Amino acid sequence: MQRSTDKTVAASVMKNYYFISDAHLGCRALEHRRTQERRLVRFLDDIKDKAEAVFMLGDMFDFWFEYRHVVPRGFTRFLGKVSELTDRGVEVHFFVGNHDMWMSDYLTTECGVILHREASTIELCGKEFFLTHGHRHDGATDDWKTRLMFACFESPLLRRCAKAIHPRWFVNFGLNWAKHSRQSHQEKGEPTYQGEEKEGLVRFARQYLQTHPNINYFIFGHRHIDLDIFLNRNTRLLILGEWYSRFTYAVFDGENLYLDNYIEGETKL
């Protein structure tokens, strides 16, 4: 795994660090997607005065592909709120996932987001956090078909070829592909925890700890399950769930890290 340059985010005893993932905004398989976006915006609005930084760990969009002068339609409420946060001095970190890996510079130049294309180890209040979406670490890439698919997705040549296709057709194709993928998952049933011996992200973290024993927290998205386990007495692993039915997030206050579900009008942030 190619590791990105480690970054340190300035600690603050007064403000929190929030972690969310897998909103899949714009998913055509979700009937309530406009309500879902508004709920996410209200969550971000609720934490804007309490947040030192917000970490979005991938698949915030169900499909995102940037052309030089064109980006996908919609998401104006979400992007506007993200821009408001960064304008207020809140750091917003975006880790690309397997549904939004085709980002270029739109979120960085227009919204002030810090974009991460690789996993990062980030220090917060003296604790080491390993952060990534997780699609490259869950064991799926052991399958040659998945490796081939990702190789195609990340090929600079194929990206240039895709940008030669009119957005009307290519973005519609991407959204429909993502829709069928979500419907397939729904038909098979939502993912469940496989146990420590079979869960790919747990196995990856245990192996990674052998050479990086100073990691205190592993936080992933991707699997759409809520998970919080200890790997040893000094290290915990969290999987953040998703933001279309359970609305799960994690918060670190400088001392304690915990998972919770955002219930609009009830959750006290």
PDB file of C-alpha atoms in Angstrom:
ATOM      1  CA  MET A   1       0.000   0.000   0.000  1.00  0.00           C
ATOM      2  CA  GLN A   2       1.311   3.435  -0.896  1.00  0.00           C
ATOM      3  CA  ARG A   3       1.025   5.575   2.177  1.00  0.00           C
ATOM      4  CA  SER A   4       0.398   9.286   1.863  1.00  0.00           C
ATOM      5  CA  THR A   5       2.497  11.817   3.707  1.00  0.00           C
ATOM      6  CA  ASP A   6       1.479  11.947   7.342  1.00  0.00           C
ATOM      7  CA  LYS A   7      -0.311  15.101   8.400  1.00  0.00           C
ATOM      8  CA  THR A   8      -0.810  16.684  11.792  1.00  0.00           C
ATOM      9  CA  VAL A   9      -3.979  18.603  12.564  1.00  0.00           C
ATOM     10  CA  ALA A  10      -3.699  21.180  15.298  1.00  0.00           C
ATOM     11  CA  ALA A  11      -5.403  20.010  18.463  1.00  0.00           C
ATOM     12  CA  SER A  12      -7.976  22.032  20.350  1.00  0.00           C
ATOM     13  CA  VAL A  13      -9.306  21.170  23.779  1.00  0.00           C
ATOM     14  CA  MET A  14     -12.498  23.083  23.052  1.00  0.00           C
ATOM     15  CA  LYS A  15     -13.613  21.536  19.787  1.00  0.00           C
ATOM     16  CA  ASN A  16     -14.324  18.086  18.396  1.00  0.00           C
ATOM     17  CA  TYR A  17     -13.316  16.013  15.390  1.00  0.00           C
ATOM     18  CA  TYR A  18     -16.136  14.363  13.453  1.00  0.00           C
ATOM     19  CA  PHE A  19     -16.015  11.376  11.093  1.00  0.00           C
ATOM     20  CA  ILE A  20     -18.683  10.350   8.565  1.00  0.00           C
ATOM     21  CA  SER A  21     -18.793   8.284   5.380  1.00  0.00           C
ATOM     22  CA  ASP A  22     -20.968   6.592   2.769  1.00  0.00           C
ATOM     23  CA  ALA A  23     -23.776   9.060   2.226  1.00  0.00           C
ATOM     24  CA  HIS A  24     -24.014   7.999  -1.438  1.00  0.00           C
ATOM     25  CA  LEU A  25     -25.658  11.308  -2.277  1.00  0.00           C
ATOM     26  CA  GLY A  26     -27.623  11.185  -5.502  1.00  0.00           C
ATOM     27  CA  CYS A  27     -28.189   7.431  -5.366  1.00  0.00           C
ATOM     28  CA  ARG A  28     -31.067   6.648  -7.713  1.00  0.00           C
ATOM     29  CA  ALA A  29     -31.958   3.575  -5.664  1.00  0.00           C
ATOM     30  CA  LEU A  30     -32.947   5.811  -2.710  1.00  0.00           C
ATOM     31  CA  GLU A  31     -36.407   7.357  -2.835  1.00  0.00           C
ATOM     32  CA  HIS A  32     -35.686   9.883  -0.088  1.00  0.00           C
ATOM     33  CA  ARG A  33     -32.388  11.247  -1.423  1.00  0.00           C
ATOM     34  CA  ARG A  34     -33.408  14.940  -1.155  1.00  0.00           C
ATOM     35  CA  THR A  35     -34.461  14.427   2.478  1.00  0.00           C
ATOM     36  CA  GLN A  36     -31.246  12.505   3.091  1.00  0.00           C
ATOM     37  CA  GLU A  37     -29.134  15.399   1.776  1.00  0.00           C
ATOM     38  CA  ARG A  38     -31.030  17.873   3.945  1.00  0.00           C
ATOM     39  CA  ARG A  39     -30.461  15.716   7.020  1.00  0.00           C
ATOM     40  CA  LEU A  40     -26.736  15.595   6.290  1.00  0.00           C
ATOM     41  CA  VAL A  41     -26.696  19.377   5.858  1.00  0.00           C
ATOM     42  CA  ARG A  42     -28.501  19.834   9.190  1.00  0.00           C
ATOM     43  CA  PHE A  43     -25.944  17.583  10.868  1.00  0.00           C
ATOM     44  CA  LEU A  44     -23.097  19.680   9.478  1.00  0.00           C
ATOM     45  CA  ASP A  45     -24.922  22.843  10.528  1.00  0.00           C
ATOM     46  CA  ASP A  46     -25.358  21.474  14.061  1.00  0.00           C
ATOM     47  CA  ILE A  47     -21.613  20.817  14.439  1.00  0.00           C
ATOM     48  CA  LYS A  48     -20.236  23.895  12.677  1.00  0.00           C
ATOM     49  CA  ASP A  49     -19.525  25.724  15.951  1.00  0.00           C
ATOM     50  CA  LYS A  50     -18.208  22.619  17.704  1.00  0.00           C
ATOM     51  CA  ALA A  51     -15.936  21.168  15.013  1.00  0.00           C
ATOM     52  CA  GLU A  52     -12.207  21.593  14.695  1.00  0.00           C
ATOM     53  CA  ALA A  53     -12.241  19.299  11.654  1.00  0.00           C
ATOM     54  CA  VAL A  54     -14.610  17.003   9.761  1.00  0.00           C
ATOM     55  CA  PHE A  55     -13.309  13.851   8.089  1.00  0.00           C
ATOM     56  CA  MET A  56     -15.420  12.433   5.261  1.00  0.00           C
ATOM     57  CA  LEU A  57     -14.151   8.931   4.580  1.00  0.00           C
ATOM     58  CA  GLY A  58     -15.364   8.355   1.050  1.00  0.00           C
ATOM     59  CA  ASP A  59     -18.448   7.520  -0.999  1.00  0.00           C
ATOM     60  CA  MET A  60     -20.159  10.717   0.021  1.00  0.00           C
ATOM     61  CA  PHE A  61     -21.451  10.719  -3.561  1.00  0.00           C
ATOM     62  CA  ASP A  62     -22.935   7.681  -5.270  1.00  0.00           C
ATOM     63  CA  PHE A  63     -21.125   8.671  -8.452  1.00  0.00           C
ATOM     64  CA  TRP A  64     -18.824  11.612  -9.074  1.00  0.00           C
ATOM     65  CA  PHE A  65     -16.845  12.296 -12.222  1.00  0.00           C
ATOM     66  CA  GLU A  66     -15.272  15.663 -12.982  1.00  0.00           C
ATOM     67  CA  TYR A  67     -14.730  17.149 -16.389  1.00  0.00           C
ATOM     68  CA  ARG A  68     -12.547  20.224 -16.762  1.00  0.00           C
ATOM     69  CA  HIS A  69     -15.536  22.592 -16.770  1.00  0.00           C
ATOM     70  CA  VAL A  70     -18.389  20.292 -15.696  1.00  0.00           C
ATOM     71  CA  VAL A  71     -19.285  18.515 -12.441  1.00  0.00           C
ATOM     72  CA  PRO A  72     -22.351  16.358 -11.673  1.00  0.00           C
ATOM     73  CA  ARG A  73     -25.648  18.143 -11.207  1.00  0.00           C
ATOM     74  CA  GLY A  74     -27.103  18.555  -7.712  1.00  0.00           C
ATOM     75  CA  PHE A  75     -25.688  18.442  -4.160  1.00  0.00           C
ATOM     76  CA  THR A  76     -25.901  22.249  -3.906  1.00  0.00           C
ATOM     77  CA  ARG A  77     -27.070  22.213  -0.287  1.00  0.00           C
ATOM     78  CA  PHE A  78     -24.284  19.843   0.747  1.00  0.00           C
ATOM     79  CA  LEU A  79     -21.524  21.624  -1.157  1.00  0.00           C
ATOM     80  CA  GLY A  80     -22.736  24.986   0.102  1.00  0.00           C
ATOM     81  CA  LYS A  81     -22.619  23.794   3.718  1.00  0.00           C
ATOM     82  CA  VAL A  82     -19.144  22.303   3.241  1.00  0.00           C
ATOM     83  CA  SER A  83     -17.995  25.639   1.820  1.00  0.00           C
ATOM     84  CA  GLU A  84     -19.506  27.441   4.803  1.00  0.00           C
ATOM     85  CA  LEU A  85     -17.573  25.191   7.183  1.00  0.00           C
ATOM     86  CA  THR A  86     -14.246  25.786   5.454  1.00  0.00           C
ATOM     87  CA  ASP A  87     -14.965  29.531   5.264  1.00  0.00           C
ATOM     88  CA  ARG A  88     -15.402  29.455   9.045  1.00  0.00           C
ATOM     89  CA  GLY A  89     -11.988  27.812   9.458  1.00  0.00           C
ATOM     90  CA  VAL A  90     -13.200  24.233   9.976  1.00  0.00           C
ATOM     91  CA  GLU A  91     -10.939  21.766   8.185  1.00  0.00           C
ATOM     92  CA  VAL A  92     -12.881  19.381   5.955  1.00  0.00           C
ATOM     93  CA  HIS A  93     -10.899  16.329   4.841  1.00  0.00           C
ATOM     94  CA  PHE A  94     -12.303  14.192   2.026  1.00  0.00           C
ATOM     95  CA  PHE A  95     -10.944  10.693   1.423  1.00  0.00           C
ATOM     96  CA  VAL A  96     -11.963   9.344  -1.975  1.00  0.00           C
ATOM     97  CA  GLY A  97     -13.892   6.082  -2.031  1.00  0.00           C
ATOM     98  CA  ASN A  98     -14.686   3.612  -4.774  1.00  0.00           C
ATOM     99  CA  HIS A  99     -17.766   5.624  -5.839  1.00  0.00           C
ATOM    100  CA  ASP A 100     -16.079   9.041  -5.962  1.00  0.00           C
ATOM    101  CA  MET A 101     -12.469   8.252  -6.853  1.00  0.00           C
ATOM    102  CA  TRP A 102     -12.690  10.331 -10.043  1.00  0.00           C
ATOM    103  CA  MET A 103     -12.375  13.661  -8.262  1.00  0.00           C
ATOM    104  CA  SER A 104     -10.086  16.334  -9.605  1.00  0.00           C
ATOM    105  CA  ASP A 105      -9.757  19.786  -8.030  1.00  0.00           C
ATOM    106  CA  TYR A 106     -13.344  21.038  -7.805  1.00  0.00           C
ATOM    107  CA  LEU A 107     -13.847  20.413  -4.082  1.00  0.00           C
ATOM    108  CA  THR A 108     -10.439  21.825  -3.231  1.00  0.00           C
ATOM    109  CA  THR A 109     -10.630  25.016  -5.300  1.00  0.00           C
ATOM    110  CA  GLU A 110     -14.350  25.770  -4.923  1.00  0.00           C
ATOM    111  CA  CYS A 111     -15.133  24.379  -1.466  1.00  0.00           C
ATOM    112  CA  GLY A 112     -11.785  24.521   0.366  1.00  0.00           C
ATOM    113  CA  VAL A 113     -11.717  20.782   1.034  1.00  0.00           C
ATOM    114  CA  ILE A 114      -8.468  18.902   1.755  1.00  0.00           C
ATOM    115  CA  LEU A 115      -8.527  15.930  -0.617  1.00  0.00           C
ATOM    116  CA  HIS A 116      -6.859  12.594   0.213  1.00  0.00           C
ATOM    117  CA  ARG A 117      -6.368  10.011  -2.498  1.00  0.00           C
ATOM    118  CA  GLU A 118      -4.496   7.588  -0.243  1.00  0.00           C
ATOM    119  CA  ALA A 119      -4.758   6.427   3.347  1.00  0.00           C
ATOM    120  CA  SER A 120      -3.309   8.890   5.856  1.00  0.00           C
ATOM    121  CA  THR A 121      -2.040   8.689   9.402  1.00  0.00           C
ATOM    122  CA  ILE A 122      -3.067  11.870  11.184  1.00  0.00           C
ATOM    123  CA  GLU A 123      -2.228  12.958  14.697  1.00  0.00           C
ATOM    124  CA  LEU A 124      -5.063  14.451  16.749  1.00  0.00           C
ATOM    125  CA  CYS A 125      -4.451  15.514  20.336  1.00  0.00           C
ATOM    126  CA  GLY A 126      -1.486  13.174  20.647  1.00  0.00           C
ATOM    127  CA  LYS A 127      -3.323  10.152  19.228  1.00  0.00           C
ATOM    128  CA  GLU A 128      -2.508   8.450  15.914  1.00  0.00           C
ATOM    129  CA  PHE A 129      -5.451   7.913  13.552  1.00  0.00           C
ATOM    130  CA  PHE A 130      -5.241   5.731  10.456  1.00  0.00           C
ATOM    131  CA  LEU A 131      -7.945   7.010   8.099  1.00  0.00           C
ATOM    132  CA  THR A 132      -9.117   5.718   4.737  1.00  0.00           C
ATOM    133  CA  HIS A 133     -12.299   4.663   2.959  1.00  0.00           C
ATOM    134  CA  GLY A 134     -11.375   0.989   3.066  1.00  0.00           C
ATOM    135  CA  HIS A 135     -12.175  -0.363  -0.393  1.00  0.00           C
ATOM    136  CA  ARG A 136      -8.535  -1.250  -0.943  1.00  0.00           C
ATOM    137  CA  HIS A 137      -8.108  -2.973   2.418  1.00  0.00           C
ATOM    138  CA  ASP A 138     -11.188  -5.178   2.845  1.00  0.00           C
ATOM    139  CA  GLY A 139      -9.824  -8.160   0.923  1.00  0.00           C
ATOM    140  CA  ALA A 140     -11.952  -7.583  -2.169  1.00  0.00           C
ATOM    141  CA  THR A 141      -8.873  -6.760  -4.242  1.00  0.00           C
ATOM    142  CA  ASP A 142      -7.691 -10.336  -3.706  1.00  0.00           C
ATOM    143  CA  ASP A 143     -10.099 -11.160  -6.518  1.00  0.00           C
ATOM    144  CA  TRP A 144      -8.570 -10.574  -9.972  1.00  0.00           C
ATOM    145  CA  LYS A 145     -11.813  -9.156 -11.354  1.00  0.00           C
ATOM    146  CA  THR A 146     -11.915  -6.466  -8.667  1.00  0.00           C
ATOM    147  CA  ARG A 147      -8.250  -5.633  -9.225  1.00  0.00           C
ATOM    148  CA  LEU A 148      -8.902  -5.314 -12.946  1.00  0.00           C
ATOM    149  CA  MET A 149     -11.919  -3.085 -12.347  1.00  0.00           C
ATOM    150  CA  PHE A 150      -9.968  -0.716 -10.092  1.00  0.00           C
ATOM    151  CA  ALA A 151      -7.076  -0.677 -12.568  1.00  0.00           C
ATOM    152  CA  CYS A 152      -9.515   0.429 -15.263  1.00  0.00           C
ATOM    153  CA  PHE A 153     -11.110   3.034 -13.014  1.00  0.00           C
ATOM    154  CA  GLU A 154      -7.721   4.530 -12.143  1.00  0.00           C
ATOM    155  CA  SER A 155      -6.167   4.367 -15.610  1.00  0.00           C
ATOM    156  CA  PRO A 156      -5.237   7.911 -16.784  1.00  0.00           C
ATOM    157  CA  LEU A 157      -5.791   6.823 -20.390  1.00  0.00           C
ATOM    158  CA  LEU A 158      -9.284   5.484 -19.717  1.00  0.00           C
ATOM    159  CA  ARG A 159     -10.148   8.597 -17.722  1.00  0.00           C
ATOM    160  CA  ARG A 160      -9.179  10.762 -20.685  1.00  0.00           C
ATOM    161  CA  CYS A 161     -11.289   8.567 -22.929  1.00  0.00           C
ATOM    162  CA  ALA A 162     -14.237   8.893 -20.548  1.00  0.00           C
ATOM    163  CA  LYS A 163     -13.922  12.687 -20.566  1.00  0.00           C
ATOM    164  CA  ALA A 164     -14.327  12.581 -24.352  1.00  0.00           C
ATOM    165  CA  ILE A 165     -17.857  11.215 -23.807  1.00  0.00           C
ATOM    166  CA  HIS A 166     -20.569  13.823 -23.315  1.00  0.00           C
ATOM    167  CA  PRO A 167     -21.540  14.194 -19.616  1.00  0.00           C
ATOM    168  CA  ARG A 168     -25.186  13.612 -20.555  1.00  0.00           C
ATOM    169  CA  TRP A 169     -24.337  10.013 -21.379  1.00  0.00           C
ATOM    170  CA  PHE A 170     -21.368   9.174 -19.195  1.00  0.00           C
ATOM    171  CA  VAL A 171     -22.676  10.620 -15.908  1.00  0.00           C
ATOM    172  CA  ASN A 172     -26.047   8.990 -16.569  1.00  0.00           C
ATOM    173  CA  PHE A 173     -24.239   5.694 -17.200  1.00  0.00           C
ATOM    174  CA  GLY A 174     -22.297   6.038 -13.922  1.00  0.00           C
ATOM    175  CA  LEU A 175     -25.398   6.859 -11.890  1.00  0.00           C
ATOM    176  CA  ASN A 176     -27.291   3.911 -13.338  1.00  0.00           C
ATOM    177  CA  TRP A 177     -24.375   1.566 -12.699  1.00  0.00           C
ATOM    178  CA  ALA A 178     -24.232   2.736  -9.072  1.00  0.00           C
ATOM    179  CA  LYS A 179     -28.024   2.342  -8.815  1.00  0.00           C
ATOM    180  CA  HIS A 180     -27.912  -1.268  -9.980  1.00  0.00           C
ATOM    181  CA  SER A 181     -25.046  -1.964  -7.562  1.00  0.00           C
ATOM    182  CA  ARG A 182     -27.109  -0.608  -4.634  1.00  0.00           C
ATOM    183  CA  GLN A 183     -30.197  -2.560  -5.706  1.00  0.00           C
ATOM    184  CA  SER A 184     -28.118  -5.732  -5.920  1.00  0.00           C
ATOM    185  CA  HIS A 185     -26.890  -5.195  -2.358  1.00  0.00           C
ATOM    186  CA  GLN A 186     -30.454  -4.574  -1.181  1.00  0.00           C
ATOM    187  CA  GLU A 187     -31.679  -7.793  -2.779  1.00  0.00           C
ATOM    188  CA  LYS A 188     -28.892  -9.805  -1.166  1.00  0.00           C
ATOM    189  CA  GLY A 189     -29.422  -8.132   2.201  1.00  0.00           C
ATOM    190  CA  GLU A 190     -27.414  -5.463   3.944  1.00  0.00           C
ATOM    191  CA  PRO A 191     -23.837  -6.448   4.849  1.00  0.00           C
ATOM    192  CA  THR A 192     -23.210  -7.995   8.234  1.00  0.00           C
ATOM    193  CA  TYR A 193     -20.129  -8.255  10.394  1.00  0.00           C
ATOM    194  CA  GLN A 194     -18.130 -11.322   9.381  1.00  0.00           C
ATOM    195  CA  GLY A 195     -16.199 -11.790  12.618  1.00  0.00           C
ATOM    196  CA  GLU A 196     -12.599 -10.869  13.327  1.00  0.00           C
ATOM    197  CA  GLU A 197     -11.141 -13.762  11.371  1.00  0.00           C
ATOM    198  CA  LYS A 198     -13.080 -13.029   8.179  1.00  0.00           C
ATOM    199  CA  GLU A 199     -13.647  -9.264   8.271  1.00  0.00           C
ATOM    200  CA  GLY A 200     -11.139  -7.897   5.772  1.00  0.00           C
ATOM    201  CA  LEU A 201     -10.654  -4.495   7.405  1.00  0.00           C
ATOM    202  CA  VAL A 202      -9.983  -6.099  10.784  1.00  0.00           C
ATOM    203  CA  ARG A 203      -7.438  -8.484   9.281  1.00  0.00           C
ATOM    204  CA  PHE A 204      -5.748  -5.594   7.463  1.00  0.00           C
ATOM    205  CA  ALA A 205      -5.546  -3.489  10.640  1.00  0.00           C
ATOM    206  CA  ARG A 206      -4.054  -6.329  12.690  1.00  0.00           C
ATOM    207  CA  GLN A 207      -1.404  -6.904  10.035  1.00  0.00           C
ATOM    208  CA  TYR A 208      -0.669  -3.189   9.722  1.00  0.00           C
ATOM    209  CA  LEU A 209      -0.217  -2.914  13.489  1.00  0.00           C
ATOM    210  CA  GLN A 210       2.694  -5.332  13.338  1.00  0.00           C
ATOM    211  CA  THR A 211       4.807  -2.696  11.579  1.00  0.00           C
ATOM    212  CA  HIS A 212       3.016   0.425  12.877  1.00  0.00           C
ATOM    213  CA  PRO A 213       2.345  -0.270  16.573  1.00  0.00           C
ATOM    214  CA  ASN A 214       1.758   3.400  17.435  1.00  0.00           C
ATOM    215  CA  ILE A 215      -1.644   3.578  15.734  1.00  0.00           C
ATOM    216  CA  ASN A 216      -4.349   4.275  18.325  1.00  0.00           C
ATOM    217  CA  TYR A 217      -7.398   4.308  16.064  1.00  0.00           C
ATOM    218  CA  PHE A 218      -8.263   2.796  12.698  1.00  0.00           C
ATOM    219  CA  ILE A 219     -11.347   4.402  11.149  1.00  0.00           C
ATOM    220  CA  PHE A 220     -12.881   3.099   7.931  1.00  0.00           C
ATOM    221  CA  GLY A 221     -16.009   3.526   5.861  1.00  0.00           C
ATOM    222  CA  HIS A 222     -17.015   1.354   2.902  1.00  0.00           C
ATOM    223  CA  ARG A 223     -18.569  -1.666   4.655  1.00  0.00           C
ATOM    224  CA  HIS A 224     -21.841   0.027   5.692  1.00  0.00           C
ATOM    225  CA  ILE A 225     -21.745  -1.610   9.139  1.00  0.00           C
ATOM    226  CA  ASP A 226     -21.351  -0.001  12.563  1.00  0.00           C
ATOM    227  CA  LEU A 227     -18.361  -1.524  14.306  1.00  0.00           C
ATOM    228  CA  ASP A 228     -16.267  -0.504  17.304  1.00  0.00           C
ATOM    229  CA  ILE A 229     -13.778  -3.075  18.628  1.00  0.00           C
ATOM    230  CA  PHE A 230     -10.469  -3.165  20.467  1.00  0.00           C
ATOM    231  CA  LEU A 231      -7.563  -4.694  18.564  1.00  0.00           C
ATOM    232  CA  ASN A 232      -5.381  -4.508  21.683  1.00  0.00           C
ATOM    233  CA  ARG A 233      -5.289  -2.484  24.887  1.00  0.00           C
ATOM    234  CA  ASN A 234      -4.094   0.633  22.999  1.00  0.00           C
ATOM    235  CA  THR A 235      -5.824   0.364  19.626  1.00  0.00           C
ATOM    236  CA  ARG A 236      -9.454   0.481  18.508  1.00  0.00           C
ATOM    237  CA  LEU A 237     -11.031  -0.022  15.106  1.00  0.00           C
ATOM    238  CA  LEU A 238     -14.200   1.739  13.965  1.00  0.00           C
ATOM    239  CA  ILE A 239     -16.267   1.247  10.814  1.00  0.00           C
ATOM    240  CA  LEU A 240     -18.580   4.191  10.342  1.00  0.00           C
ATOM    241  CA  GLY A 241     -21.732   2.613   8.944  1.00  0.00           C
ATOM    242  CA  GLU A 242     -23.589   4.747   6.399  1.00  0.00           C
ATOM    243  CA  TRP A 243     -25.650   7.909   5.927  1.00  0.00           C
ATOM    244  CA  TYR A 244     -28.809   6.785   4.135  1.00  0.00           C
ATOM    245  CA  SER A 245     -30.603   4.759   6.832  1.00  0.00           C
ATOM    246  CA  ARG A 246     -28.627   4.670  10.116  1.00  0.00           C
ATOM    247  CA  PHE A 247     -26.876   8.064   9.835  1.00  0.00           C
ATOM    248  CA  THR A 248     -23.840   6.994  11.835  1.00  0.00           C
ATOM    249  CA  TYR A 249     -20.955   9.251  12.798  1.00  0.00           C
ATOM    250  CA  ALA A 250     -17.980   9.197  15.137  1.00  0.00           C
ATOM    251  CA  VAL A 251     -16.733  12.047  17.283  1.00  0.00           C
ATOM    252  CA  PHE A 252     -13.413  12.528  19.080  1.00  0.00           C
ATOM    253  CA  ASP A 253     -13.317  15.176  21.799  1.00  0.00           C
ATOM    254  CA  GLY A 254      -9.579  15.003  22.384  1.00  0.00           C
ATOM    255  CA  GLU A 255      -9.864  12.245  24.966  1.00  0.00           C
ATOM    256  CA  ASN A 256     -12.771   9.986  24.030  1.00  0.00           C
ATOM    257  CA  LEU A 257     -13.891   8.531  20.698  1.00  0.00           C
ATOM    258  CA  TYR A 258     -17.365   7.107  20.207  1.00  0.00           C
ATOM    259  CA  LEU A 259     -19.891   6.115  17.552  1.00  0.00           C
ATOM    260  CA  ASP A 260     -23.417   7.488  17.515  1.00  0.00           C
ATOM    261  CA  ASN A 261     -26.455   7.813  15.242  1.00  0.00           C
ATOM    262  CA  TYR A 262     -27.788  11.207  14.237  1.00  0.00           C
ATOM    263  CA  ILE A 263     -31.513  11.427  14.935  1.00  0.00           C
ATOM    264  CA  GLU A 264     -32.776  14.738  13.638  1.00  0.00           C
ATOM    265  CA  GLY A 265     -34.341  16.837  16.354  1.00  0.00           C
ATOM    266  CA  GLU A 266     -33.191  14.494  19.120  1.00  0.00           C
ATOM    267  CA  THR A 267     -29.403  13.984  18.957  1.00  0.00           C
ATOM    268  CA  LYS A 268     -27.548  16.482  21.107  1.00  0.00           C
ATOM    269  CA  LEU A 269     -24.265  17.337  19.397  1.00  0.00           C
TER     270      LEU A 269
END
